[in-house]
Amino acid sequence: MMKKREVQASVKDERLVQKRRDQMIKGAVTLFKQKGFHRTTTREIAKAAGFSIGTLYEYIRTKEDVLYLVCDSIYDHVSERLQQDLSLKSGTLASLKLGIANFFQVMDEMQAEVLVMYQEVKSLSKDALPYVLKKEMEMVAMFADLLTRCVENGELKLTEKQVDIIAHNIFVQGQMWGFRRWALRKLFTLEEYIALQTEILLSGISSEVSASQEVPQK
């Protein structure tokens, strides 16, 4: 697993640091959506978060740190959700369905953070994009792990390449709800979207398995 980029804080109480940074993220995301990263000042972020500029600098060093925190926050929420109850149902289709539902729910709850991260990552230093992309790949790997466990448990019959492409498909379908929620929720509730995408995914897996079995050996 990729190590988090360290964002330094002068405060040592970890729970307080997390609480203040969560406040910061919420305030900053709203401002970044309204004004963009470059036009938003650290003083405005502090005001939106409900504390002084001096307090702000006890928890971050630069405005850029906030975007790293947004990226890590999305990853942490996805990771936490995917671990919920999965150990009890590991290697089953129920665990896969639960993982998909939890991921899509995080994309809905953190839509603003997801949009801001992708819109403003270009504003970061040159090491930022690889950092965000590696975090993406770690999230995709979580789904690959869920699928592989189902294969090992005899619930699914998939090749490694099929596992890889399906893991990416799940990730993209979750992002699609975040990026196109404005249009999709005119047609579906989140619950309907999850059910339909999961149904399509599982029927697609069955089709892929059948097709792969029909391919003649060279």
mmCIF file of C-alpha atoms in Angstrom:
data_model
loop_
_atom_site.group_PDB
_atom_site.id
_atom_site.type_symbol
_atom_site.label_atom_id
_atom_site.label_comp_id
_atom_site.label_asym_id
_atom_site.label_seq_id
_atom_site.Cartn_x
_atom_site.Cartn_y
_atom_site.Cartn_z
ATOM 1 C CA MET A 1 0.000 0.000 0.000
ATOM 2 C CA MET A 2 1.248 3.455 -0.911
ATOM 3 C CA LYS A 3 2.395 5.570 2.028
ATOM 4 C CA LYS A 4 0.418 8.751 2.620
ATOM 5 C CA ARG A 5 2.079 12.030 1.792
ATOM 6 C CA GLU A 6 2.851 13.523 5.176
ATOM 7 C CA VAL A 7 1.052 16.796 5.873
ATOM 8 C CA GLN A 8 2.729 18.288 8.896
ATOM 9 C CA ALA A 9 0.822 19.698 11.850
ATOM 10 C CA SER A 10 2.184 21.410 14.940
ATOM 11 C CA VAL A 11 -0.685 20.030 17.055
ATOM 12 C CA LYS A 12 0.071 16.589 18.525
ATOM 13 C CA ASP A 13 -3.457 15.459 19.454
ATOM 14 C CA GLU A 14 -4.285 13.156 16.502
ATOM 15 C CA ARG A 15 -8.043 13.189 17.092
ATOM 16 C CA LEU A 16 -8.090 16.985 17.178
ATOM 17 C CA VAL A 17 -5.925 17.133 14.039
ATOM 18 C CA GLN A 18 -8.371 14.839 12.207
ATOM 19 C CA LYS A 19 -11.392 16.832 13.398
ATOM 20 C CA ARG A 20 -9.885 20.170 12.326
ATOM 21 C CA ARG A 21 -8.734 18.775 8.973
ATOM 22 C CA ASP A 22 -12.211 17.394 8.270
ATOM 23 C CA GLN A 23 -13.600 20.881 8.910
ATOM 24 C CA MET A 24 -10.943 22.310 6.621
ATOM 25 C CA ILE A 25 -11.729 19.881 3.826
ATOM 26 C CA LYS A 26 -15.456 20.700 3.915
ATOM 27 C CA GLY A 27 -14.817 24.439 3.849
ATOM 28 C CA ALA A 28 -12.135 24.242 1.175
ATOM 29 C CA VAL A 29 -14.133 21.959 -1.136
ATOM 30 C CA THR A 30 -17.052 24.404 -1.145
ATOM 31 C CA LEU A 31 -14.717 27.291 -1.988
ATOM 32 C CA PHE A 32 -12.766 25.371 -4.637
ATOM 33 C CA LYS A 33 -16.045 24.498 -6.379
ATOM 34 C CA GLN A 34 -17.168 28.134 -6.317
ATOM 35 C CA LYS A 35 -13.905 29.929 -7.072
ATOM 36 C CA GLY A 36 -11.296 27.381 -8.097
ATOM 37 C CA PHE A 37 -8.088 26.474 -6.287
ATOM 38 C CA HIS A 38 -5.965 29.465 -7.344
ATOM 39 C CA ARG A 39 -8.574 32.125 -6.518
ATOM 40 C CA THR A 40 -9.252 30.696 -3.052
ATOM 41 C CA THR A 41 -7.080 32.036 -0.230
ATOM 42 C CA THR A 42 -6.014 30.222 2.917
ATOM 43 C CA ARG A 43 -7.738 32.972 4.912
ATOM 44 C CA GLU A 44 -11.028 32.119 3.172
ATOM 45 C CA ILE A 45 -10.502 28.417 3.902
ATOM 46 C CA ALA A 46 -9.928 29.212 7.568
ATOM 47 C CA LYS A 47 -13.095 31.350 7.726
ATOM 48 C CA ALA A 48 -15.185 28.654 6.003
ATOM 49 C CA ALA A 49 -13.818 26.064 8.432
ATOM 50 C CA GLY A 50 -14.721 28.268 11.387
ATOM 51 C CA PHE A 51 -11.311 29.210 12.775
ATOM 52 C CA SER A 52 -8.537 31.775 12.409
ATOM 53 C CA ILE A 53 -5.724 31.787 9.864
ATOM 54 C CA GLY A 54 -3.292 31.177 12.710
ATOM 55 C CA THR A 55 -5.190 28.062 13.749
ATOM 56 C CA LEU A 56 -5.270 26.884 10.114
ATOM 57 C CA TYR A 57 -1.470 26.878 9.931
ATOM 58 C CA GLU A 58 -1.299 24.675 13.009
ATOM 59 C CA TYR A 59 -2.802 21.872 10.872
ATOM 60 C CA ILE A 60 -1.358 22.455 7.386
ATOM 61 C CA ARG A 61 1.642 24.221 5.911
ATOM 62 C CA THR A 62 0.356 25.168 2.434
ATOM 63 C CA LYS A 63 -2.919 25.467 0.541
ATOM 64 C CA GLU A 64 -1.744 22.537 -1.576
ATOM 65 C CA ASP A 65 -1.842 20.345 1.531
ATOM 66 C CA VAL A 66 -5.639 20.621 1.530
ATOM 67 C CA LEU A 67 -5.930 18.852 -1.833
ATOM 68 C CA TYR A 68 -3.716 16.036 -0.617
ATOM 69 C CA LEU A 69 -5.998 15.737 2.407
ATOM 70 C CA VAL A 70 -9.040 15.592 0.093
ATOM 71 C CA CYS A 71 -7.429 12.756 -1.884
ATOM 72 C CA ASP A 72 -6.539 10.820 1.265
ATOM 73 C CA SER A 73 -10.000 11.402 2.730
ATOM 74 C CA ILE A 74 -11.698 9.847 -0.316
ATOM 75 C CA TYR A 75 -9.339 6.873 -0.248
ATOM 76 C CA ASP A 76 -9.771 6.357 3.501
ATOM 77 C CA HIS A 77 -13.570 6.411 3.267
ATOM 78 C CA VAL A 78 -13.579 3.913 0.385
ATOM 79 C CA SER A 79 -11.126 1.641 2.206
ATOM 80 C CA GLU A 80 -13.133 1.798 5.434
ATOM 81 C CA ARG A 81 -16.428 1.027 3.677
ATOM 82 C CA LEU A 82 -15.012 -1.878 1.690
ATOM 83 C CA GLN A 83 -13.796 -3.488 4.893
ATOM 84 C CA GLN A 84 -17.184 -3.218 6.600
ATOM 85 C CA ASP A 85 -18.622 -6.702 7.130
ATOM 86 C CA LEU A 86 -16.577 -8.110 4.218
ATOM 87 C CA SER A 87 -14.471 -10.313 6.470
ATOM 88 C CA LEU A 88 -17.657 -12.139 7.476
ATOM 89 C CA LYS A 89 -18.677 -12.764 3.859
ATOM 90 C CA SER A 90 -15.275 -12.984 2.219
ATOM 91 C CA GLY A 91 -15.179 -14.643 -1.187
ATOM 92 C CA THR A 92 -18.930 -14.570 -1.771
ATOM 93 C CA LEU A 93 -21.093 -12.720 -4.282
ATOM 94 C CA ALA A 94 -22.716 -11.063 -1.260
ATOM 95 C CA SER A 95 -19.341 -9.543 -0.332
ATOM 96 C CA LEU A 96 -18.852 -8.309 -3.908
ATOM 97 C CA LYS A 97 -22.328 -6.743 -4.025
ATOM 98 C CA LEU A 98 -21.784 -5.116 -0.630
ATOM 99 C CA GLY A 99 -18.424 -3.733 -1.760
ATOM 100 C CA ILE A 100 -19.970 -2.222 -4.897
ATOM 101 C CA ALA A 101 -22.856 -0.696 -2.923
ATOM 102 C CA ASN A 102 -20.518 0.788 -0.310
ATOM 103 C CA PHE A 103 -18.224 2.274 -2.967
ATOM 104 C CA PHE A 104 -21.097 3.876 -4.885
ATOM 105 C CA GLN A 105 -22.475 5.288 -1.622
ATOM 106 C CA VAL A 106 -19.101 6.896 -0.850
ATOM 107 C CA MET A 107 -19.019 8.412 -4.361
ATOM 108 C CA ASP A 108 -22.458 9.898 -3.650
ATOM 109 C CA GLU A 109 -21.609 11.185 -0.169
ATOM 110 C CA MET A 110 -18.251 12.618 -1.268
ATOM 111 C CA GLN A 111 -19.293 13.852 -4.705
ATOM 112 C CA ALA A 112 -18.054 17.391 -4.060
ATOM 113 C CA GLU A 113 -14.652 16.124 -2.886
ATOM 114 C CA VAL A 114 -14.307 13.799 -5.893
ATOM 115 C CA LEU A 115 -15.153 16.560 -8.378
ATOM 116 C CA VAL A 116 -12.782 19.035 -6.756
ATOM 117 C CA MET A 117 -9.945 16.512 -6.628
ATOM 118 C CA TYR A 118 -10.108 15.790 -10.341
ATOM 119 C CA GLN A 119 -10.716 19.398 -11.340
ATOM 120 C CA GLU A 120 -7.894 20.845 -9.258
ATOM 121 C CA VAL A 121 -5.184 18.162 -9.257
ATOM 122 C CA LYS A 122 -3.577 20.084 -12.124
ATOM 123 C CA SER A 123 -3.000 22.908 -9.643
ATOM 124 C CA LEU A 124 -0.657 20.790 -7.545
ATOM 125 C CA SER A 125 3.071 20.259 -7.851
ATOM 126 C CA LYS A 126 4.452 17.712 -10.320
ATOM 127 C CA ASP A 127 4.469 14.859 -7.802
ATOM 128 C CA ALA A 128 0.744 15.267 -7.082
ATOM 129 C CA LEU A 129 -0.770 13.579 -10.139
ATOM 130 C CA PRO A 130 1.207 10.328 -9.685
ATOM 131 C CA TYR A 131 0.138 10.373 -6.024
ATOM 132 C CA VAL A 132 -3.560 10.677 -6.918
ATOM 133 C CA LEU A 133 -3.304 8.054 -9.677
ATOM 134 C CA LYS A 134 -1.591 5.579 -7.335
ATOM 135 C CA LYS A 135 -4.374 6.115 -4.820
ATOM 136 C CA GLU A 136 -6.837 5.359 -7.629
ATOM 137 C CA MET A 137 -5.035 2.142 -8.455
ATOM 138 C CA GLU A 138 -5.120 1.095 -4.805
ATOM 139 C CA MET A 139 -8.890 1.501 -4.811
ATOM 140 C CA VAL A 140 -9.165 -0.540 -8.024
ATOM 141 C CA ALA A 141 -6.954 -3.183 -6.380
ATOM 142 C CA MET A 142 -9.471 -3.502 -3.542
ATOM 143 C CA PHE A 143 -12.103 -4.613 -6.059
ATOM 144 C CA ALA A 144 -9.633 -6.920 -7.780
ATOM 145 C CA ASP A 145 -9.061 -8.504 -4.359
ATOM 146 C CA LEU A 146 -12.804 -8.952 -3.792
ATOM 147 C CA LEU A 147 -13.182 -10.570 -7.228
ATOM 148 C CA THR A 148 -10.134 -12.802 -6.738
ATOM 149 C CA ARG A 149 -11.511 -14.050 -3.433
ATOM 150 C CA CYS A 150 -14.767 -14.953 -5.203
ATOM 151 C CA VAL A 151 -12.778 -16.851 -7.840
ATOM 152 C CA GLU A 152 -10.766 -18.703 -5.202
ATOM 153 C CA ASN A 153 -13.988 -19.570 -3.392
ATOM 154 C CA GLY A 154 -15.560 -20.984 -6.568
ATOM 155 C CA GLU A 155 -18.215 -18.256 -6.787
ATOM 156 C CA LEU A 156 -16.869 -16.879 -10.064
ATOM 157 C CA LYS A 157 -14.805 -18.233 -12.933
ATOM 158 C CA LEU A 158 -12.588 -15.451 -14.219
ATOM 159 C CA THR A 159 -9.111 -15.078 -15.666
ATOM 160 C CA GLU A 160 -6.672 -12.563 -14.163
ATOM 161 C CA LYS A 161 -7.259 -10.179 -17.065
ATOM 162 C CA GLN A 162 -11.015 -10.429 -16.589
ATOM 163 C CA VAL A 163 -10.595 -9.660 -12.896
ATOM 164 C CA ASP A 164 -8.507 -6.587 -13.782
ATOM 165 C CA ILE A 165 -10.956 -5.159 -16.325
ATOM 166 C CA ILE A 166 -14.005 -5.797 -14.120
ATOM 167 C CA ALA A 167 -12.285 -4.089 -11.156
ATOM 168 C CA HIS A 168 -11.678 -1.020 -13.349
ATOM 169 C CA ASN A 169 -15.279 -1.147 -14.604
ATOM 170 C CA ILE A 170 -16.640 -1.082 -11.055
ATOM 171 C CA PHE A 171 -14.424 1.891 -10.215
ATOM 172 C CA VAL A 172 -15.521 3.833 -13.310
ATOM 173 C CA GLN A 173 -19.225 3.097 -12.728
ATOM 174 C CA GLY A 174 -18.892 4.488 -9.222
ATOM 175 C CA GLN A 175 -17.186 7.606 -10.535
ATOM 176 C CA MET A 176 -19.891 7.990 -13.178
ATOM 177 C CA TRP A 177 -22.481 8.489 -10.438
ATOM 178 C CA GLY A 178 -20.274 11.196 -8.942
ATOM 179 C CA PHE A 179 -19.536 12.965 -12.231
ATOM 180 C CA ARG A 180 -23.010 12.634 -13.779
ATOM 181 C CA ARG A 181 -25.268 12.546 -10.749
ATOM 182 C CA TRP A 182 -26.977 15.710 -11.956
ATOM 183 C CA ALA A 183 -28.388 13.721 -14.905
ATOM 184 C CA LEU A 184 -28.591 10.199 -13.499
ATOM 185 C CA ARG A 185 -30.661 11.022 -10.440
ATOM 186 C CA LYS A 186 -33.383 12.374 -12.734
ATOM 187 C CA LEU A 187 -33.728 8.777 -13.893
ATOM 188 C CA PHE A 188 -32.712 6.665 -10.885
ATOM 189 C CA THR A 189 -32.398 6.806 -7.141
ATOM 190 C CA LEU A 190 -28.957 5.845 -5.855
ATOM 191 C CA GLU A 191 -30.374 2.501 -4.734
ATOM 192 C CA GLU A 192 -31.800 1.849 -8.212
ATOM 193 C CA TYR A 193 -28.499 2.812 -9.830
ATOM 194 C CA ILE A 194 -26.582 0.426 -7.549
ATOM 195 C CA ALA A 195 -29.026 -2.419 -8.227
ATOM 196 C CA LEU A 196 -28.998 -1.907 -12.010
ATOM 197 C CA GLN A 197 -25.229 -1.550 -12.316
ATOM 198 C CA THR A 198 -24.667 -4.610 -10.131
ATOM 199 C CA GLU A 199 -27.155 -6.619 -12.198
ATOM 200 C CA ILE A 200 -25.467 -5.535 -15.437
ATOM 201 C CA LEU A 201 -22.035 -6.296 -14.002
ATOM 202 C CA LEU A 202 -22.963 -9.802 -12.886
ATOM 203 C CA SER A 203 -24.733 -10.614 -16.154
ATOM 204 C CA GLY A 204 -21.680 -9.274 -17.969
ATOM 205 C CA ILE A 205 -19.419 -11.556 -15.946
ATOM 206 C CA SER A 206 -21.560 -14.524 -17.001
ATOM 207 C CA SER A 207 -21.316 -13.414 -20.641
ATOM 208 C CA GLU A 208 -17.548 -12.961 -20.418
ATOM 209 C CA VAL A 209 -17.119 -16.422 -18.952
ATOM 210 C CA SER A 210 -19.281 -17.978 -21.678
ATOM 211 C CA ALA A 211 -17.457 -16.068 -24.427
ATOM 212 C CA SER A 212 -14.042 -17.034 -23.096
ATOM 213 C CA GLN A 213 -15.057 -20.666 -23.066
ATOM 214 C CA GLU A 214 -16.138 -20.466 -26.709
ATOM 215 C CA VAL A 215 -12.897 -18.920 -27.995
ATOM 216 C CA PRO A 216 -11.088 -21.634 -29.979
ATOM 217 C CA GLN A 217 -7.610 -22.535 -28.806
ATOM 218 C CA LYS A 218 -4.851 -21.635 -31.251
#
